[in-house]
Each structure stands twice: as C-alpha cells, then as structure tokens.
PDB file of C-alpha atoms in Angstrom:
ATOM      1  CA  UNK A 376       0.646   7.327  -1.512  1.00  0.00           C
ATOM      2  CA  UNK A 377       2.792   7.653  -4.297  1.00  0.00           C
ATOM      3  CA  UNK A 378       3.830  11.423  -3.517  1.00  0.00           C
ATOM      4  CA  UNK A 379       4.941  10.038   0.236  1.00  0.00           C
ATOM      5  CA  UNK A 380       6.957   7.479  -1.061  1.00  0.00           C
ATOM      6  CA  UNK A 381       8.797  10.154  -3.686  1.00  0.00           C
ATOM      7  CA  UNK A 382       9.708  12.424  -0.914  1.00  0.00           C
ATOM      8  CA  UNK A 383      11.429   9.297   1.224  1.00  0.00           C
ATOM      9  CA  UNK A 384      14.639   9.329   1.901  1.00  0.00           C
ATOM     10  CA  UNK A 385      15.392   5.418   2.436  1.00  0.00           C
ATOM     11  CA  UNK A 386      11.879   3.853   1.519  1.00  0.00           C
ATOM     12  CA  UNK A 387      13.043   0.002   2.479  1.00  0.00           C
ATOM     13  CA  UNK A 388      12.220   1.373   6.075  1.00  0.00           C
ATOM     14  CA  UNK A 389       8.713   2.390   6.254  1.00  0.00           C
ATOM     15  CA  UNK A 390       5.804  -0.009   5.760  1.00  0.00           C
ATOM     16  CA  UNK A 391       2.315   1.529   5.224  1.00  0.00           C
ATOM     17  CA  UNK A 392      -0.702  -0.861   6.478  1.00  0.00           C
ATOM     18  CA  UNK A 393      -3.883   0.149   4.385  1.00  0.00           C
ATOM     19  CA  UNK A 394      -6.874  -0.829   6.145  1.00  0.00           C
ATOM     20  CA  UNK A 395     -10.203  -1.513   3.484  1.00  0.00           C
ATOM     21  CA  UNK A 396     -13.300  -2.598   3.619  1.00  0.00           C
ATOM     22  CA  UNK A 397     -14.433  -5.685   1.445  1.00  0.00           C
ATOM     23  CA  UNK A 398     -15.699  -3.778  -1.169  1.00  0.00           C
ATOM     24  CA  UNK A 399     -12.394  -2.338  -1.881  1.00  0.00           C
ATOM     25  CA  UNK A 400      -9.787  -4.905  -0.813  1.00  0.00           C
ATOM     26  CA  UNK A 401      -8.894  -6.633  -3.851  1.00  0.00           C
ATOM     27  CA  UNK A 402      -9.091  -3.573  -6.173  1.00  0.00           C
ATOM     28  CA  UNK A 403      -6.581  -1.616  -3.770  1.00  0.00           C
ATOM     29  CA  UNK A 404      -3.829  -5.089  -3.577  1.00  0.00           C
ATOM     30  CA  UNK A 405      -3.602  -4.869  -7.278  1.00  0.00           C
ATOM     31  CA  UNK A 406      -3.158  -1.196  -8.010  1.00  0.00           C
ATOM     32  CA  UNK A 407      -0.016  -1.600  -5.736  1.00  0.00           C
ATOM     33  CA  UNK A 408       0.816  -4.592  -7.791  1.00  0.00           C
ATOM     34  CA  UNK A 409       0.487  -3.306 -10.837  1.00  0.00           C
ATOM     35  CA  UNK A 410       2.333  -0.176  -9.470  1.00  0.00           C
ATOM     36  CA  UNK A 411       4.645  -1.416  -7.607  1.00  0.00           C
ATOM     37  CA  UNK A 412       6.036   1.256  -4.366  1.00  0.00           C
ATOM     38  CA  UNK A 413       9.699   0.666  -5.173  1.00  0.00           C
ATOM     39  CA  UNK A 414      11.547  -0.662  -1.747  1.00  0.00           C
ATOM     40  CA  UNK A 415       8.274   0.522   0.445  1.00  0.00           C
ATOM     41  CA  UNK A 416       6.703  -2.177   1.461  1.00  0.00           C
ATOM     42  CA  UNK A 417       3.080  -2.061   1.462  1.00  0.00           C
ATOM     43  CA  UNK A 418      -0.007  -4.287   3.542  1.00  0.00           C
ATOM     44  CA  UNK A 419      -3.648  -4.166   2.076  1.00  0.00           C
ATOM     45  CA  UNK A 420      -5.450  -5.719   4.594  1.00  0.00           C
ATOM     46  CA  UNK A 421      -9.855  -5.632   5.602  1.00  0.00           C
ATOM     47  CA  UNK A 422     -12.142  -5.341   8.347  1.00  0.00           C
ATOM     48  CA  UNK A 423     -15.020  -7.251   8.140  1.00  0.00           C
ATOM     49  CA  UNK A 424     -17.902  -6.819  10.916  1.00  0.00           C
TER      50      UNK A 424
END
C-alpha cells in the first residue's frame, strides 16, 4: 500500500477503500493509524455475513 502512495503525484486526490473480515478489521485500522498514509485517505471497513 505504501508503495502506491509514494508514487502518486497528488496523494490528496486518492481514496483507498480496504475491505476486511471482522477478525482483521481492528488490526488494519490500527496499522494505518500508526503508519500514516500522508495526504491520501484510507477507509477500512469490514464485511459480515
């Protein structure tokens, strides 16, 4: 993910939607809180059955 953000010309114009299962949802959210995506927007959601 970070590789894509480094190569963007204007990261503030990009939004990444990440869909996770319930088990990994909290881990994914915390990872992006600690590892800031810069000006890009990251949205983490989970799918449930």
